[in-house]
XYZ file of N, CA and C in Angstrom:
264
model
N -3.996 -6.336 -31.733
C -3.705 -7.094 -30.539
C -3.071 -6.148 -29.540
N -3.504 -6.254 -28.297
C -2.922 -5.466 -27.218
C -2.565 -6.383 -26.068
N -1.332 -6.313 -25.640
C -0.867 -7.013 -24.451
C -0.961 -5.989 -23.332
N -1.938 -6.161 -22.421
C -2.231 -5.130 -21.426
C -1.989 -5.661 -20.021
N -1.124 -5.008 -19.292
C -0.802 -5.432 -17.936
C -1.933 -5.170 -16.974
N -2.194 -6.160 -16.111
C -3.164 -6.026 -15.026
C -2.569 -6.690 -13.814
N -1.988 -5.917 -12.932
C -1.304 -6.503 -11.782
C -0.073 -7.255 -12.245
N 0.015 -8.520 -11.894
C 1.168 -9.334 -12.246
C 1.017 -10.006 -13.609
N -0.186 -10.058 -14.137
C -0.436 -10.832 -15.356
C -0.640 -9.929 -16.572
N -0.508 -10.560 -17.737
C -0.672 -9.861 -19.011
C -1.715 -10.580 -19.863
N -2.984 -10.195 -19.770
C -3.974 -10.784 -20.673
C -3.802 -10.188 -22.073
N -4.275 -10.907 -23.076
C -4.149 -10.464 -24.462
C -5.524 -10.088 -24.988
N -5.670 -8.853 -25.456
C -6.911 -8.394 -26.073
C -6.708 -8.373 -27.586
N -7.632 -8.962 -28.318
C -7.517 -9.021 -29.769
C -8.710 -8.304 -30.382
N -8.432 -7.331 -31.243
C -9.468 -6.605 -31.966
C -9.708 -7.335 -33.278
N -10.939 -7.800 -33.482
C -11.260 -8.565 -34.691
C -11.625 -7.623 -35.842
N -11.743 -8.183 -37.032
C -12.105 -7.396 -38.229
C -13.461 -6.731 -38.077
N -14.360 -7.347 -37.304
C -15.699 -6.774 -37.112
C -15.699 -5.627 -36.105
N -14.574 -5.389 -35.484
C -14.478 -4.298 -34.519
C -14.670 -4.737 -33.077
N -14.980 -6.006 -32.856
C -15.176 -6.512 -31.487
C -13.823 -6.794 -30.843
N -13.748 -6.567 -29.550
C -12.539 -6.863 -28.798
C -12.763 -8.144 -28.009
N -11.866 -9.098 -28.150
C -11.956 -10.378 -27.446
C -10.685 -10.625 -26.667
N -10.804 -11.432 -25.636
C -9.635 -11.835 -24.863
C -9.190 -13.218 -25.309
N -7.904 -13.441 -25.353
C -7.369 -14.753 -25.677
C -7.709 -15.699 -24.538
N -8.291 -16.865 -24.872
C -8.707 -17.825 -23.857
C -7.892 -19.097 -23.952
N -7.941 -19.879 -22.879
C -7.264 -21.170 -22.869
C -7.967 -22.120 -23.842
N -7.268 -23.138 -24.281
C -7.782 -24.048 -25.308
C -8.987 -24.844 -24.828
N -8.915 -25.435 -23.655
C -9.955 -26.359 -23.213
C -10.964 -25.759 -22.245
N -10.975 -24.450 -22.118
C -11.957 -23.808 -21.245
C -12.173 -22.380 -21.722
N -13.114 -21.701 -21.105
C -13.368 -20.309 -21.476
C -12.683 -19.346 -20.508
N -11.658 -19.835 -19.820
C -10.905 -19.008 -18.894
C -9.911 -18.152 -19.682
N -9.826 -16.891 -19.315
C -8.914 -15.981 -19.986
C -7.462 -16.464 -19.846
N -6.724 -16.452 -20.935
C -5.312 -16.833 -20.917
C -4.529 -15.655 -20.368
N -3.826 -15.876 -19.255
C -3.066 -14.812 -18.603
C -1.604 -15.207 -18.574
N -0.762 -14.323 -18.979
C 0.674 -14.584 -19.005
C 1.359 -13.784 -17.915
N 2.338 -14.393 -17.274
C 3.160 -13.685 -16.299
C 4.415 -13.163 -17.000
N 4.911 -13.926 -17.951
C 6.121 -13.576 -18.671
C 5.745 -13.077 -20.072
N 6.107 -11.838 -20.426
C 5.741 -11.320 -21.744
C 6.376 -12.099 -22.898
N 7.510 -12.732 -22.678
C 8.148 -13.536 -23.722
C 7.249 -14.712 -24.109
N 6.642 -15.375 -23.113
C 5.717 -16.478 -23.395
C 4.523 -15.976 -24.200
N 3.996 -14.816 -23.831
C 2.850 -14.248 -24.548
C 3.217 -13.971 -26.001
N 4.362 -13.380 -26.230
C 4.772 -13.060 -27.596
C 5.013 -14.324 -28.416
N 5.562 -15.365 -27.803
C 5.765 -16.631 -28.520
C 4.436 -17.252 -28.936
N 3.438 -17.253 -28.045
C 2.122 -17.812 -28.367
C 1.477 -17.012 -29.485
N 1.553 -15.699 -29.403
C 0.954 -14.860 -30.435
C 1.624 -15.084 -31.791
N 2.931 -15.194 -31.799
C 3.642 -15.458 -33.054
C 3.231 -16.809 -33.627
N 3.074 -17.804 -32.744
C 2.692 -19.144 -33.196
C 1.304 -19.177 -33.843
N 0.401 -18.286 -33.423
C -0.934 -18.256 -34.024
C -1.019 -17.256 -35.174
N 0.090 -16.637 -35.519
C 0.131 -15.758 -36.685
C -0.021 -14.281 -36.415
N -0.035 -13.885 -35.154
C -0.126 -12.455 -34.821
C 1.299 -11.950 -34.601
N 1.743 -11.077 -35.495
C 3.130 -10.605 -35.416
C 3.248 -9.111 -35.152
N 2.135 -8.379 -35.226
C 2.167 -6.935 -34.985
C 1.129 -6.614 -33.917
N 1.520 -5.798 -32.952
C 0.589 -5.432 -31.894
C 1.129 -4.276 -31.081
N 0.482 -4.038 -29.969
C 0.919 -2.981 -29.062
C 0.846 -3.491 -27.638
N 1.491 -2.780 -26.749
C 1.438 -3.184 -25.343
C 1.149 -1.974 -24.472
N 0.492 -2.232 -23.358
C 0.194 -1.207 -22.372
C 0.593 -1.792 -21.022
N 1.742 -1.390 -20.540
C 2.247 -1.954 -19.285
C 2.138 -0.953 -18.133
N 1.280 0.042 -18.287
C 1.135 1.053 -17.236
C 0.591 0.468 -15.936
N -0.218 -0.604 -16.014
C -0.767 -1.233 -14.800
C -0.119 -2.577 -14.500
N 0.977 -2.902 -15.194
C 1.658 -4.180 -14.988
C 2.631 -4.054 -13.834
N 2.524 -4.929 -12.844
C 3.407 -4.944 -11.674
C 3.916 -6.367 -11.476
N 5.023 -6.741 -12.137
C 5.494 -8.127 -12.071
C 5.884 -8.596 -10.675
N 6.168 -7.687 -9.778
C 6.569 -8.082 -8.426
C 5.380 -8.417 -7.532
N 4.180 -8.028 -7.918
C 2.980 -8.259 -7.115
C 2.538 -9.713 -7.266
N 2.324 -10.379 -6.163
C 1.843 -11.766 -6.174
C 0.372 -11.789 -5.805
N -0.405 -12.573 -6.565
C -1.818 -12.729 -6.244
C -1.976 -13.717 -5.100
N -2.913 -13.452 -4.213
C -3.184 -14.375 -3.126
C -4.165 -15.428 -3.622
N -3.730 -16.681 -3.613
C -4.594 -17.774 -4.044
C -4.567 -18.880 -2.997
N -5.570 -19.697 -3.036
C -5.627 -20.823 -2.111
C -4.603 -21.882 -2.485
N -4.187 -21.888 -3.728
C -3.191 -22.861 -4.169
C -3.750 -24.269 -4.203
N -2.887 -25.218 -3.937
C -3.266 -26.628 -4.002
C -3.548 -27.223 -2.624
N -3.805 -26.398 -1.649
C -3.955 -26.885 -0.279
C -5.056 -27.948 -0.162
N -6.196 -27.733 -0.790
C -7.275 -28.715 -0.719
C -6.875 -30.033 -1.345
N -6.179 -29.988 -2.464
C -5.706 -31.191 -3.144
C -4.685 -31.921 -2.284
N -3.779 -31.193 -1.671
C -2.748 -31.797 -0.822
C -3.395 -32.522 0.354
N -4.353 -31.878 0.989
C -5.033 -32.501 2.124
C -5.774 -33.766 1.696
N -6.436 -33.734 0.556
C -7.149 -34.913 0.055
C -6.179 -36.058 -0.209
N -5.027 -35.770 -0.759
C -4.023 -36.807 -1.028
C -3.473 -37.387 0.274
N -3.268 -36.550 1.268
C -2.782 -37.036 2.576
C -3.796 -37.978 3.215
N -5.072 -37.604 3.171
C -6.115 -38.463 3.738
C -6.190 -39.793 3.002
N -6.113 -39.756 1.681
C -6.152 -40.991 0.891
C -4.949 -41.872 1.211
N -3.810 -41.268 1.402
C -2.606 -42.036 1.733
C -2.737 -42.682 3.113
N -3.260 -41.922 4.068
C -3.454 -42.480 5.422
C -4.408 -43.667 5.387
N -5.510 -43.528 4.634
C -6.462 -44.633 4.535
C -5.834 -45.864 3.899
N -5.007 -45.672 2.885
C -4.417 -46.809 2.195
C -3.341 -47.497 3.025
N -2.697 -46.770 3.931
C -1.628 -47.396 4.749
C -2.186 -48.059 5.998
N -3.438 -47.821 6.377
C -4.037 -48.432 7.556
C -4.391 -49.894 7.299
N -4.603 -50.271 6.082
C -5.064 -51.637 5.760
C -3.971 -52.644 5.865
């Protein structure tokens, strides 16, 4: 297992017995599980039985924030729905 920094996040790479390298994914989707806090990553790994690994934090920059659209579309949709419901 390797906890490898990429910008602000820490994805987990797991080397399987067959020699293949896989990324830890979220439970209900095939999206890569990315941790911002290494303590959370280590707790999840311990919970699934992985207790020995290595880390590579040479590219980890915890102060860097990713630019995302956030919830702006959801917020606007909720505002419109609220306006429609109060007009009646």
